[in-house]
PDB file of N, CA, C and O in Angstrom:
ATOM      1  N   UNK A   1       6.906 -18.314   6.995  1.00  0.00           N
ATOM      2  CA  UNK A   1       7.385 -17.534   5.779  1.00  0.00           C
ATOM      3  C   UNK A   1       6.315 -17.303   4.916  1.00  0.00           C
ATOM      4  O   UNK A   1       6.509 -17.083   3.724  1.00  0.00           O
ATOM      5  N   UNK A   2       5.083 -17.423   5.329  1.00  0.00           N
ATOM      6  CA  UNK A   2       3.854 -17.222   4.452  1.00  0.00           C
ATOM      7  C   UNK A   2       3.919 -15.816   4.005  1.00  0.00           C
ATOM      8  O   UNK A   2       3.141 -15.460   2.983  1.00  0.00           O
ATOM      9  N   UNK A   3       4.443 -14.835   4.590  1.00  0.00           N
ATOM     10  CA  UNK A   3       4.560 -13.439   4.253  1.00  0.00           C
ATOM     11  C   UNK A   3       5.041 -13.221   2.952  1.00  0.00           C
ATOM     12  O   UNK A   3       5.003 -12.114   2.183  1.00  0.00           O
ATOM     13  N   UNK A   4       5.992 -14.217   2.490  1.00  0.00           N
ATOM     14  CA  UNK A   4       6.580 -13.951   1.206  1.00  0.00           C
ATOM     15  C   UNK A   4       6.198 -14.696   0.079  1.00  0.00           C
ATOM     16  O   UNK A   4       6.757 -14.903  -0.932  1.00  0.00           O
ATOM     17  N   UNK A   5       4.958 -15.170   0.300  1.00  0.00           N
ATOM     18  CA  UNK A   5       4.280 -15.767  -0.753  1.00  0.00           C
ATOM     19  C   UNK A   5       3.561 -14.857  -1.726  1.00  0.00           C
ATOM     20  O   UNK A   5       2.644 -14.018  -1.168  1.00  0.00           O
ATOM     21  N   UNK A   6       3.724 -14.874  -3.024  1.00  0.00           N
ATOM     22  CA  UNK A   6       3.008 -13.974  -3.823  1.00  0.00           C
ATOM     23  C   UNK A   6       1.591 -14.254  -4.132  1.00  0.00           C
ATOM     24  O   UNK A   6       1.261 -15.495  -4.235  1.00  0.00           O
ATOM     25  N   UNK A   7       0.740 -13.286  -4.156  1.00  0.00           N
ATOM     26  CA  UNK A   7      -0.808 -13.494  -4.486  1.00  0.00           C
ATOM     27  C   UNK A   7      -0.938 -12.803  -5.855  1.00  0.00           C
ATOM     28  O   UNK A   7      -0.824 -11.468  -5.875  1.00  0.00           O
ATOM     29  N   UNK A   8      -1.455 -13.471  -6.832  1.00  0.00           N
ATOM     30  CA  UNK A   8      -1.736 -12.839  -8.068  1.00  0.00           C
ATOM     31  C   UNK A   8      -3.035 -11.915  -7.975  1.00  0.00           C
ATOM     32  O   UNK A   8      -4.006 -12.395  -7.458  1.00  0.00           O
ATOM     33  N   UNK A   9      -2.810 -10.617  -8.255  1.00  0.00           N
ATOM     34  CA  UNK A   9      -3.935  -9.793  -8.221  1.00  0.00           C
ATOM     35  C   UNK A   9      -4.476  -9.417  -9.635  1.00  0.00           C
ATOM     36  O   UNK A   9      -5.248  -8.291  -9.724  1.00  0.00           O
ATOM     37  N   UNK A  10      -4.111 -10.200 -10.566  1.00  0.00           N
ATOM     38  CA  UNK A  10      -4.704  -9.976 -11.921  1.00  0.00           C
ATOM     39  C   UNK A  10      -3.652  -9.484 -12.824  1.00  0.00           C
ATOM     40  O   UNK A  10      -2.653  -8.676 -12.514  1.00  0.00           O
ATOM     41  N   UNK A  11      -3.629  -9.854 -14.144  1.00  0.00           N
ATOM     42  CA  UNK A  11      -2.752  -9.535 -15.087  1.00  0.00           C
ATOM     43  C   UNK A  11      -1.287  -9.906 -14.770  1.00  0.00           C
ATOM     44  O   UNK A  11      -0.432  -9.065 -15.055  1.00  0.00           O
ATOM     45  N   UNK A  12      -1.017 -10.890 -14.125  1.00  0.00           N
ATOM     46  CA  UNK A  12       0.388 -11.402 -13.747  1.00  0.00           C
ATOM     47  C   UNK A  12       0.921 -10.379 -12.717  1.00  0.00           C
ATOM     48  O   UNK A  12       2.245 -10.333 -12.678  1.00  0.00           O
ATOM     49  N   UNK A  13       0.226  -9.475 -11.972  1.00  0.00           N
ATOM     50  CA  UNK A  13       0.800  -8.769 -11.027  1.00  0.00           C
ATOM     51  C   UNK A  13       0.639  -9.502  -9.704  1.00  0.00           C
ATOM     52  O   UNK A  13      -0.463 -10.091  -9.361  1.00  0.00           O
ATOM     53  N   UNK A  14       1.570  -9.254  -8.684  1.00  0.00           N
ATOM     54  CA  UNK A  14       1.509  -9.945  -7.473  1.00  0.00           C
ATOM     55  C   UNK A  14       1.801  -8.963  -6.458  1.00  0.00           C
ATOM     56  O   UNK A  14       2.479  -8.026  -6.630  1.00  0.00           O
ATOM     57  N   UNK A  15       1.254  -9.452  -5.179  1.00  0.00           N
ATOM     58  CA  UNK A  15       1.521  -8.727  -3.987  1.00  0.00           C
ATOM     59  C   UNK A  15       1.988  -9.611  -2.973  1.00  0.00           C
ATOM     60  O   UNK A  15       1.334 -10.842  -2.944  1.00  0.00           O
ATOM     61  N   UNK A  16       2.862  -9.445  -2.125  1.00  0.00           N
ATOM     62  CA  UNK A  16       3.089 -10.406  -1.169  1.00  0.00           C
ATOM     63  C   UNK A  16       2.145 -10.514  -0.079  1.00  0.00           C
ATOM     64  O   UNK A  16       1.671  -9.494   0.501  1.00  0.00           O
ATOM     65  N   UNK A  17       1.736 -11.774   0.331  1.00  0.00           N
ATOM     66  CA  UNK A  17       0.541 -11.944   1.157  1.00  0.00           C
ATOM     67  C   UNK A  17       0.769 -11.391   2.482  1.00  0.00           C
ATOM     68  O   UNK A  17      -0.128 -10.750   3.124  1.00  0.00           O
ATOM     69  N   UNK A  18       2.071 -11.406   3.027  1.00  0.00           N
ATOM     70  CA  UNK A  18       2.206 -10.849   4.325  1.00  0.00           C
ATOM     71  C   UNK A  18       2.234  -9.292   4.380  1.00  0.00           C
ATOM     72  O   UNK A  18       2.153  -8.918   5.500  1.00  0.00           O
ATOM     73  N   UNK A  19       2.173  -8.685   3.310  1.00  0.00           N
ATOM     74  CA  UNK A  19       2.116  -7.211   3.231  1.00  0.00           C
ATOM     75  C   UNK A  19       0.758  -6.661   3.104  1.00  0.00           C
ATOM     76  O   UNK A  19       0.487  -5.460   3.413  1.00  0.00           O
ATOM     77  N   UNK A  20      -0.206  -7.553   2.976  1.00  0.00           N
ATOM     78  CA  UNK A  20      -1.629  -7.081   2.758  1.00  0.00           C
ATOM     79  C   UNK A  20      -2.261  -6.962   4.175  1.00  0.00           C
ATOM     80  O   UNK A  20      -2.331  -7.896   5.073  1.00  0.00           O
ATOM     81  N   UNK A  21      -2.783  -5.685   4.406  1.00  0.00           N
ATOM     82  CA  UNK A  21      -3.522  -5.392   5.589  1.00  0.00           C
ATOM     83  C   UNK A  21      -5.000  -5.678   5.357  1.00  0.00           C
ATOM     84  O   UNK A  21      -5.753  -6.298   6.124  1.00  0.00           O
ATOM     85  N   UNK A  22      -5.585  -5.148   4.196  1.00  0.00           N
ATOM     86  CA  UNK A  22      -7.054  -5.353   3.891  1.00  0.00           C
ATOM     87  C   UNK A  22      -7.241  -5.312   2.407  1.00  0.00           C
ATOM     88  O   UNK A  22      -6.369  -4.766   1.571  1.00  0.00           O
ATOM     89  N   UNK A  23      -8.348  -6.051   1.974  1.00  0.00           N
ATOM     90  CA  UNK A  23      -8.846  -5.961   0.611  1.00  0.00           C
ATOM     91  C   UNK A  23     -10.146  -5.557   0.636  1.00  0.00           C
ATOM     92  O   UNK A  23     -11.044  -6.264   1.255  1.00  0.00           O
ATOM     93  N   UNK A  24     -10.429  -4.316   0.120  1.00  0.00           N
ATOM     94  CA  UNK A  24     -11.788  -3.620   0.191  1.00  0.00           C
ATOM     95  C   UNK A  24     -12.389  -3.380  -1.034  1.00  0.00           C
ATOM     96  O   UNK A  24     -11.656  -3.096  -2.096  1.00  0.00           O
ATOM     97  N   UNK A  25     -13.684  -3.183  -1.232  1.00  0.00           N
ATOM     98  CA  UNK A  25     -14.233  -2.615  -2.365  1.00  0.00           C
ATOM     99  C   UNK A  25     -14.137  -1.085  -2.476  1.00  0.00           C
ATOM    100  O   UNK A  25     -14.126  -0.379  -1.494  1.00  0.00           O
ATOM    101  N   UNK A  26     -14.047  -0.667  -3.702  1.00  0.00           N
ATOM    102  CA  UNK A  26     -13.873   0.929  -3.863  1.00  0.00           C
ATOM    103  C   UNK A  26     -15.080   1.742  -3.916  1.00  0.00           C
ATOM    104  O   UNK A  26     -15.071   2.896  -4.221  1.00  0.00           O
ATOM    105  N   UNK A  27     -16.186   1.156  -3.513  1.00  0.00           N
ATOM    106  CA  UNK A  27     -17.473   1.808  -3.773  1.00  0.00           C
ATOM    107  C   UNK A  27     -17.879   2.909  -2.771  1.00  0.00           C
ATOM    108  O   UNK A  27     -18.454   3.870  -3.224  1.00  0.00           O
ATOM    109  N   UNK A  28     -17.365   2.887  -1.572  1.00  0.00           N
ATOM    110  CA  UNK A  28     -17.700   3.865  -0.510  1.00  0.00           C
ATOM    111  C   UNK A  28     -17.066   5.231  -0.717  1.00  0.00           C
ATOM    112  O   UNK A  28     -15.951   5.261  -1.202  1.00  0.00           O
ATOM    113  N   UNK A  29     -17.539   6.248  -0.238  1.00  0.00           N
ATOM    114  CA  UNK A  29     -17.025   7.497  -0.485  1.00  0.00           C
ATOM    115  C   UNK A  29     -15.705   7.607   0.375  1.00  0.00           C
ATOM    116  O   UNK A  29     -14.657   8.154  -0.219  1.00  0.00           O
ATOM    117  N   UNK A  30     -15.582   7.145   1.561  1.00  0.00           N
ATOM    118  CA  UNK A  30     -14.286   7.200   2.186  1.00  0.00           C
ATOM    119  C   UNK A  30     -13.145   6.579   1.489  1.00  0.00           C
ATOM    120  O   UNK A  30     -11.979   7.042   1.532  1.00  0.00           O
ATOM    121  N   UNK A  31     -13.476   5.354   0.962  1.00  0.00           N
ATOM    122  CA  UNK A  31     -12.397   4.681   0.066  1.00  0.00           C
ATOM    123  C   UNK A  31     -12.057   5.396  -1.111  1.00  0.00           C
ATOM    124  O   UNK A  31     -10.922   5.573  -1.416  1.00  0.00           O
ATOM    125  N   UNK A  32     -13.112   6.083  -1.715  1.00  0.00           N
ATOM    126  CA  UNK A  32     -12.741   6.907  -2.888  1.00  0.00           C
ATOM    127  C   UNK A  32     -11.780   8.034  -2.524  1.00  0.00           C
ATOM    128  O   UNK A  32     -10.922   8.378  -3.377  1.00  0.00           O
ATOM    129  N   UNK A  33     -12.090   8.640  -1.302  1.00  0.00           N
ATOM    130  CA  UNK A  33     -11.211   9.734  -0.815  1.00  0.00           C
ATOM    131  C   UNK A  33      -9.911   9.181  -0.616  1.00  0.00           C
ATOM    132  O   UNK A  33      -8.845   9.844  -0.982  1.00  0.00           O
ATOM    133  N   UNK A  34      -9.744   8.059   0.056  1.00  0.00           N
ATOM    134  CA  UNK A  34      -8.426   7.491   0.396  1.00  0.00           C
ATOM    135  C   UNK A  34      -7.630   7.168  -0.853  1.00  0.00           C
ATOM    136  O   UNK A  34      -6.464   7.526  -1.089  1.00  0.00           O
ATOM    137  N   UNK A  35      -8.334   6.874  -2.033  1.00  0.00           N
ATOM    138  CA  UNK A  35      -7.642   6.614  -3.318  1.00  0.00           C
ATOM    139  C   UNK A  35      -7.204   7.808  -3.946  1.00  0.00           C
ATOM    140  O   UNK A  35      -5.982   7.904  -4.351  1.00  0.00           O
ATOM    141  N   UNK A  36      -8.029   8.901  -3.798  1.00  0.00           N
ATOM    142  CA  UNK A  36      -7.633  10.189  -4.349  1.00  0.00           C
ATOM    143  C   UNK A  36      -6.401  10.745  -3.644  1.00  0.00           C
ATOM    144  O   UNK A  36      -5.491  11.229  -4.304  1.00  0.00           O
ATOM    145  N   UNK A  37      -6.401  10.635  -2.258  1.00  0.00           N
ATOM    146  CA  UNK A  37      -5.258  11.190  -1.533  1.00  0.00           C
ATOM    147  C   UNK A  37      -4.003  10.381  -1.864  1.00  0.00           C
ATOM    148  O   UNK A  37      -2.842  10.897  -1.921  1.00  0.00           O
ATOM    149  N   UNK A  38      -4.153   9.060  -2.081  1.00  0.00           N
ATOM    150  CA  UNK A  38      -3.020   8.264  -2.459  1.00  0.00           C
ATOM    151  C   UNK A  38      -2.415   8.644  -3.758  1.00  0.00           C
ATOM    152  O   UNK A  38      -1.202   8.699  -3.963  1.00  0.00           O
ATOM    153  N   UNK A  39      -3.337   8.931  -4.844  1.00  0.00           N
ATOM    154  CA  UNK A  39      -2.863   9.420  -5.966  1.00  0.00           C
ATOM    155  C   UNK A  39      -2.154  10.853  -5.943  1.00  0.00           C
ATOM    156  O   UNK A  39      -1.147  11.005  -6.572  1.00  0.00           O
ATOM    157  N   UNK A  40      -2.633  11.565  -5.166  1.00  0.00           N
ATOM    158  CA  UNK A  40      -1.986  12.886  -4.862  1.00  0.00           C
ATOM    159  C   UNK A  40      -0.601  12.720  -4.263  1.00  0.00           C
ATOM    160  O   UNK A  40       0.368  13.448  -4.439  1.00  0.00           O
ATOM    161  N   UNK A  41      -0.424  11.753  -3.287  1.00  0.00           N
ATOM    162  CA  UNK A  41       0.701  11.557  -2.524  1.00  0.00           C
ATOM    163  C   UNK A  41       1.740  10.712  -3.344  1.00  0.00           C
ATOM    164  O   UNK A  41       2.802  10.457  -2.959  1.00  0.00           O
ATOM    165  N   UNK A  42       1.213  10.048  -4.336  1.00  0.00           N
ATOM    166  CA  UNK A  42       2.083   9.160  -5.098  1.00  0.00           C
ATOM    167  C   UNK A  42       2.317   7.808  -4.420  1.00  0.00           C
ATOM    168  O   UNK A  42       3.290   7.104  -4.699  1.00  0.00           O
ATOM    169  N   UNK A  43       1.401   7.399  -3.698  1.00  0.00           N
ATOM    170  CA  UNK A  43       1.562   6.050  -2.984  1.00  0.00           C
ATOM    171  C   UNK A  43       0.484   5.082  -3.490  1.00  0.00           C
ATOM    172  O   UNK A  43       0.133   4.234  -2.768  1.00  0.00           O
ATOM    173  N   UNK A  44       0.062   5.192  -4.653  1.00  0.00           N
ATOM    174  CA  UNK A  44      -0.795   4.311  -5.367  1.00  0.00           C
ATOM    175  C   UNK A  44      -0.157   3.594  -6.427  1.00  0.00           C
ATOM    176  O   UNK A  44       0.725   3.974  -7.162  1.00  0.00           O
ATOM    177  N   UNK A  45      -0.534   2.250  -6.535  1.00  0.00           N
ATOM    178  CA  UNK A  45      -0.055   1.337  -7.678  1.00  0.00           C
ATOM    179  C   UNK A  45      -1.330   0.921  -8.285  1.00  0.00           C
ATOM    180  O   UNK A  45      -2.241   0.226  -7.647  1.00  0.00           O
ATOM    181  N   UNK A  46      -1.443   1.244  -9.542  1.00  0.00           N
ATOM    182  CA  UNK A  46      -2.535   0.922 -10.278  1.00  0.00           C
ATOM    183  C   UNK A  46      -2.339  -0.258 -11.112  1.00  0.00           C
ATOM    184  O   UNK A  46      -1.535  -0.226 -12.158  1.00  0.00           O
ATOM    185  N   UNK A  47      -2.801  -1.432 -10.808  1.00  0.00           N
ATOM    186  CA  UNK A  47      -2.655  -2.764 -11.442  1.00  0.00           C
ATOM    187  C   UNK A  47      -3.831  -3.251 -12.169  1.00  0.00           C
ATOM    188  O   UNK A  47      -4.026  -4.377 -12.523  1.00  0.00           O
ATOM    189  N   UNK A  48      -4.666  -2.146 -12.699  1.00  0.00           N
ATOM    190  CA  UNK A  48      -5.966  -2.469 -13.395  1.00  0.00           C
ATOM    191  C   UNK A  48      -5.844  -2.604 -14.893  1.00  0.00           C
ATOM    192  O   UNK A  48      -6.765  -3.090 -15.556  1.00  0.00           O
ATOM    193  N   UNK A  49      -4.685  -2.185 -15.363  1.00  0.00           N
ATOM    194  CA  UNK A  49      -4.553  -2.079 -16.933  1.00  0.00           C
ATOM    195  C   UNK A  49      -5.623  -1.390 -17.574  1.00  0.00           C
ATOM    196  O   UNK A  49      -6.170  -1.786 -18.593  1.00  0.00           O
ATOM    197  N   UNK A  50      -6.059  -0.274 -16.894  1.00  0.00           N
ATOM    198  CA  UNK A  50      -7.218   0.412 -17.551  1.00  0.00           C
ATOM    199  C   UNK A  50      -8.640  -0.046 -17.313  1.00  0.00           C
ATOM    200  O   UNK A  50      -9.589   0.712 -17.808  1.00  0.00           O
ATOM    201  N   UNK A  51      -8.684  -1.048 -16.749  1.00  0.00           N
ATOM    202  CA  UNK A  51      -9.955  -1.633 -16.337  1.00  0.00           C
ATOM    203  C   UNK A  51     -10.658  -1.076 -15.137  1.00  0.00           C
ATOM    204  O   UNK A  51     -10.016  -0.344 -14.382  1.00  0.00           O
ATOM    205  N   UNK A  52     -11.905  -1.365 -14.882  1.00  0.00           N
ATOM    206  CA  UNK A  52     -12.664  -0.686 -13.695  1.00  0.00           C
ATOM    207  C   UNK A  52     -11.853  -1.457 -12.363  1.00  0.00           C
ATOM    208  O   UNK A  52     -11.757  -2.589 -12.268  1.00  0.00           O
ATOM    209  N   UNK A  53     -11.842  -0.552 -11.339  1.00  0.00           N
ATOM    210  CA  UNK A  53     -11.193  -0.910 -10.165  1.00  0.00           C
ATOM    211  C   UNK A  53     -12.360  -1.591  -9.344  1.00  0.00           C
ATOM    212  O   UNK A  53     -13.400  -1.056  -9.190  1.00  0.00           O
ATOM    213  N   UNK A  54     -12.073  -2.858  -8.969  1.00  0.00           N
ATOM    214  CA  UNK A  54     -13.070  -3.628  -8.201  1.00  0.00           C
ATOM    215  C   UNK A  54     -12.570  -4.052  -6.833  1.00  0.00           C
ATOM    216  O   UNK A  54     -13.286  -4.453  -6.002  1.00  0.00           O
ATOM    217  N   UNK A  55     -11.250  -3.925  -6.652  1.00  0.00           N
ATOM    218  CA  UNK A  55     -10.711  -4.201  -5.327  1.00  0.00           C
ATOM    219  C   UNK A  55      -9.531  -3.158  -4.940  1.00  0.00           C
ATOM    220  O   UNK A  55      -8.758  -2.730  -5.835  1.00  0.00           O
ATOM    221  N   UNK A  56      -9.439  -2.691  -3.748  1.00  0.00           N
ATOM    222  CA  UNK A  56      -8.424  -1.900  -3.235  1.00  0.00           C
ATOM    223  C   UNK A  56      -7.696  -2.710  -2.125  1.00  0.00           C
ATOM    224  O   UNK A  56      -8.242  -3.204  -1.146  1.00  0.00           O
ATOM    225  N   UNK A  57      -6.511  -2.741  -2.395  1.00  0.00           N
ATOM    226  CA  UNK A  57      -5.589  -3.582  -1.376  1.00  0.00           C
ATOM    227  C   UNK A  57      -4.673  -2.551  -0.670  1.00  0.00           C
ATOM    228  O   UNK A  57      -3.922  -1.672  -1.226  1.00  0.00           O
ATOM    229  N   UNK A  58      -4.845  -2.588   0.740  1.00  0.00           N
ATOM    230  CA  UNK A  58      -4.108  -1.749   1.520  1.00  0.00           C
ATOM    231  C   UNK A  58      -2.911  -2.608   2.079  1.00  0.00           C
ATOM    232  O   UNK A  58      -3.191  -3.718   2.606  1.00  0.00           O
ATOM    233  N   UNK A  59      -1.715  -2.068   1.942  1.00  0.00           N
ATOM    234  CA  UNK A  59      -0.607  -2.744   2.457  1.00  0.00           C
ATOM    235  C   UNK A  59      -0.018  -2.125   3.553  1.00  0.00           C
ATOM    236  O   UNK A  59      -0.279  -1.004   3.938  1.00  0.00           O
ATOM    237  N   UNK A  60       0.915  -2.856   4.298  1.00  0.00           N
ATOM    238  CA  UNK A  60       1.545  -2.368   5.611  1.00  0.00           C
ATOM    239  C   UNK A  60       2.613  -1.080   5.303  1.00  0.00           C
ATOM    240  O   UNK A  60       2.941  -0.548   6.199  1.00  0.00           O
ATOM    241  N   UNK A  61       2.959  -1.014   4.019  1.00  0.00           N
ATOM    242  CA  UNK A  61       3.864   0.066   3.646  1.00  0.00           C
ATOM    243  C   UNK A  61       3.134   1.323   3.260  1.00  0.00           C
ATOM    244  O   UNK A  61       3.772   2.217   2.629  1.00  0.00           O
ATOM    245  N   UNK A  62       1.933   1.552   3.586  1.00  0.00           N
ATOM    246  CA  UNK A  62       1.101   2.760   3.387  1.00  0.00           C
ATOM    247  C   UNK A  62       0.906   2.896   1.794  1.00  0.00           C
ATOM    248  O   UNK A  62       0.847   4.034   1.277  1.00  0.00           O
ATOM    249  N   UNK A  63       0.935   1.709   1.110  1.00  0.00           N
ATOM    250  CA  UNK A  63       0.576   1.842  -0.401  1.00  0.00           C
ATOM    251  C   UNK A  63      -0.709   1.294  -0.507  1.00  0.00           C
ATOM    252  O   UNK A  63      -1.220   0.509   0.221  1.00  0.00           O
ATOM    253  N   UNK A  64      -1.290   1.771  -1.542  1.00  0.00           N
ATOM    254  CA  UNK A  64      -2.683   1.309  -2.032  1.00  0.00           C
ATOM    255  C   UNK A  64      -2.499   0.760  -3.366  1.00  0.00           C
ATOM    256  O   UNK A  64      -2.029   1.390  -4.311  1.00  0.00           O
ATOM    257  N   UNK A  65      -2.965  -0.454  -3.561  1.00  0.00           N
ATOM    258  CA  UNK A  65      -2.788  -1.224  -4.816  1.00  0.00           C
ATOM    259  C   UNK A  65      -4.339  -1.285  -5.275  1.00  0.00           C
ATOM    260  O   UNK A  65      -5.089  -1.858  -4.532  1.00  0.00           O
ATOM    261  N   UNK A  66      -4.574  -0.901  -6.750  1.00  0.00           N
ATOM    262  CA  UNK A  66      -5.725  -1.128  -7.316  1.00  0.00           C
ATOM    263  C   UNK A  66      -5.866  -2.328  -8.123  1.00  0.00           C
ATOM    264  O   UNK A  66      -4.886  -2.567  -8.855  1.00  0.00           O
ATOM    265  N   UNK A  67      -6.815  -3.104  -8.059  1.00  0.00           N
ATOM    266  CA  UNK A  67      -6.919  -4.379  -8.837  1.00  0.00           C
ATOM    267  C   UNK A  67      -8.312  -4.451  -9.532  1.00  0.00           C
ATOM    268  O   UNK A  67      -9.323  -3.965  -9.084  1.00  0.00           O
ATOM    269  N   UNK A  68      -8.326  -4.962 -10.661  1.00  0.00           N
ATOM    270  CA  UNK A  68      -9.530  -5.272 -11.452  1.00  0.00           C
ATOM    271  C   UNK A  68     -10.220  -6.508 -11.025  1.00  0.00           C
ATOM    272  O   UNK A  68     -11.320  -6.850 -11.561  1.00  0.00           O
ATOM    273  N   UNK A  69      -9.721  -7.295 -10.123  1.00  0.00           N
ATOM    274  CA  UNK A  69     -10.354  -8.478  -9.658  1.00  0.00           C
ATOM    275  C   UNK A  69     -11.292  -8.054  -8.439  1.00  0.00           C
ATOM    276  O   UNK A  69     -10.987  -7.129  -7.802  1.00  0.00           O
ATOM    277  N   UNK A  70     -12.240  -8.886  -8.236  1.00  0.00           N
ATOM    278  CA  UNK A  70     -13.143  -8.797  -7.098  1.00  0.00           C
ATOM    279  C   UNK A  70     -12.300  -9.091  -5.778  1.00  0.00           C
ATOM    280  O   UNK A  70     -11.505  -9.868  -5.703  1.00  0.00           O
ATOM    281  N   UNK A  71     -12.716  -8.377  -4.709  1.00  0.00           N
ATOM    282  CA  UNK A  71     -12.185  -8.543  -3.451  1.00  0.00           C
ATOM    283  C   UNK A  71     -12.223  -9.971  -2.953  1.00  0.00           C
ATOM    284  O   UNK A  71     -11.243 -10.689  -2.419  1.00  0.00           O
ATOM    285  N   UNK A  72     -13.393 -10.645  -3.276  1.00  0.00           N
ATOM    286  CA  UNK A  72     -13.500 -12.030  -2.876  1.00  0.00           C
ATOM    287  C   UNK A  72     -12.471 -12.994  -3.575  1.00  0.00           C
ATOM    288  O   UNK A  72     -12.059 -13.971  -3.079  1.00  0.00           O
ATOM    289  N   UNK A  73     -12.261 -12.689  -4.846  1.00  0.00           N
ATOM    290  CA  UNK A  73     -11.331 -13.428  -5.518  1.00  0.00           C
ATOM    291  C   UNK A  73      -9.876 -13.348  -4.976  1.00  0.00           C
ATOM    292  O   UNK A  73      -9.219 -14.372  -4.919  1.00  0.00           O
ATOM    293  N   UNK A  74      -9.499 -12.057  -4.629  1.00  0.00           N
ATOM    294  CA  UNK A  74      -8.204 -12.063  -4.012  1.00  0.00           C
ATOM    295  C   UNK A  74      -8.118 -12.604  -2.604  1.00  0.00           C
ATOM    296  O   UNK A  74      -7.192 -13.247  -2.318  1.00  0.00           O
ATOM    297  N   UNK A  75      -9.241 -12.478  -1.936  1.00  0.00           N
ATOM    298  CA  UNK A  75      -9.217 -13.154  -0.629  1.00  0.00           C
ATOM    299  C   UNK A  75      -9.055 -14.712  -0.713  1.00  0.00           C
ATOM    300  O   UNK A  75      -8.367 -15.300   0.078  1.00  0.00           O
ATOM    301  N   UNK A  76      -9.676 -15.191  -1.739  1.00  0.00           N
ATOM    302  CA  UNK A  76      -9.710 -16.640  -1.975  1.00  0.00           C
ATOM    303  C   UNK A  76      -8.314 -17.043  -2.291  1.00  0.00           C
ATOM    304  O   UNK A  76      -7.794 -18.063  -1.884  1.00  0.00           O
ATOM    305  N   UNK A  77      -7.577 -16.233  -3.087  1.00  0.00           N
ATOM    306  CA  UNK A  77      -6.245 -16.564  -3.484  1.00  0.00           C
ATOM    307  C   UNK A  77      -5.355 -16.457  -2.163  1.00  0.00           C
ATOM    308  O   UNK A  77      -4.476 -17.185  -2.052  1.00  0.00           O
ATOM    309  N   UNK A  78      -5.522 -15.456  -1.355  1.00  0.00           N
ATOM    310  CA  UNK A  78      -4.752 -15.354  -0.163  1.00  0.00           C
ATOM    311  C   UNK A  78      -4.854 -16.589   0.727  1.00  0.00           C
ATOM    312  O   UNK A  78      -3.892 -17.206   1.227  1.00  0.00           O
ATOM    313  N   UNK A  79      -6.193 -16.890   0.964  1.00  0.00           N
ATOM    314  CA  UNK A  79      -6.543 -18.045   1.727  1.00  0.00           C
ATOM    315  C   UNK A  79      -6.016 -19.245   1.155  1.00  0.00           C
ATOM    316  O   UNK A  79      -5.501 -20.246   1.909  1.00  0.00           O
ATOM    317  N   UNK A  80      -6.077 -19.495  -0.137  1.00  0.00           N
ATOM    318  CA  UNK A  80      -5.464 -20.711  -0.766  1.00  0.00           C
ATOM    319  C   UNK A  80      -3.941 -20.810  -0.539  1.00  0.00           C
ATOM    320  O   UNK A  80      -3.495 -21.896  -0.273  1.00  0.00           O
ATOM    321  N   UNK A  81      -3.236 -19.710  -0.610  1.00  0.00           N
ATOM    322  CA  UNK A  81      -1.876 -19.692  -0.435  1.00  0.00           C
ATOM    323  C   UNK A  81      -1.596 -20.063   1.073  1.00  0.00           C
ATOM    324  O   UNK A  81      -0.628 -20.774   1.318  1.00  0.00           O
ATOM    325  N   UNK A  82      -2.313 -19.548   2.006  1.00  0.00           N
ATOM    326  CA  UNK A  82      -2.158 -19.884   3.487  1.00  0.00           C
ATOM    327  C   UNK A  82      -2.345 -21.360   3.711  1.00  0.00           C
ATOM    328  O   UNK A  82      -1.608 -22.008   4.424  1.00  0.00           O
ATOM    329  N   UNK A  83      -3.447 -21.810   3.050  1.00  0.00           N
ATOM    330  CA  UNK A  83      -3.753 -23.302   3.178  1.00  0.00           C
ATOM    331  C   UNK A  83      -2.579 -24.180   2.593  1.00  0.00           C
ATOM    332  O   UNK A  83      -2.283 -25.088   3.263  1.00  0.00           O
ATOM    333  N   UNK A  84      -1.997 -23.791   1.669  1.00  0.00           N
ATOM    334  CA  UNK A  84      -0.946 -24.449   1.058  1.00  0.00           C
ATOM    335  C   UNK A  84       0.192 -24.555   1.813  1.00  0.00           C
ATOM    336  O   UNK A  84       0.900 -25.513   1.970  1.00  0.00           O
ATOM    337  N   UNK A  85       0.504 -23.431   2.593  1.00  0.00           N
ATOM    338  CA  UNK A  85       1.618 -23.303   3.465  1.00  0.00           C
ATOM    339  C   UNK A  85       1.453 -24.089   4.807  1.00  0.00           C
ATOM    340  O   UNK A  85       2.367 -24.685   5.361  1.00  0.00           O
ATOM    341  N   UNK A  86       0.188 -24.361   5.111  1.00  0.00           N
ATOM    342  CA  UNK A  86      -0.138 -25.088   6.249  1.00  0.00           C
ATOM    343  C   UNK A  86       0.156 -26.659   6.130  1.00  0.00           C
ATOM    344  O   UNK A  86       0.418 -27.338   7.119  1.00  0.00           O
ATOM    345  N   UNK A  87       0.134 -27.070   4.890  1.00  0.00           N
ATOM    346  CA  UNK A  87       0.377 -28.505   4.584  1.00  0.00           C
ATOM    347  C   UNK A  87       1.758 -28.967   4.698  1.00  0.00           C
ATOM    348  O   UNK A  87       2.694 -28.506   4.792  1.00  0.00           O
TER     349      UNK A  87
END
């Protein structure tokens, strides 16, 4: 049931761990294009509260979630949740 564990992505926003496919940096041109296409399609969730986007979370529902946390921070939180479930 680890997929139903919430992962804090900043500012008390959460994403279910089992829905996350990838956590990537927004710096490359292909990722920027993907974000723009998601904005146009209405499939983006901006959880940055107006701050700079530092991580792009791709979910299995073809949604893109923007976070102001670093990808490493989110990855550590996902790993921490997985380790807690293993115990």
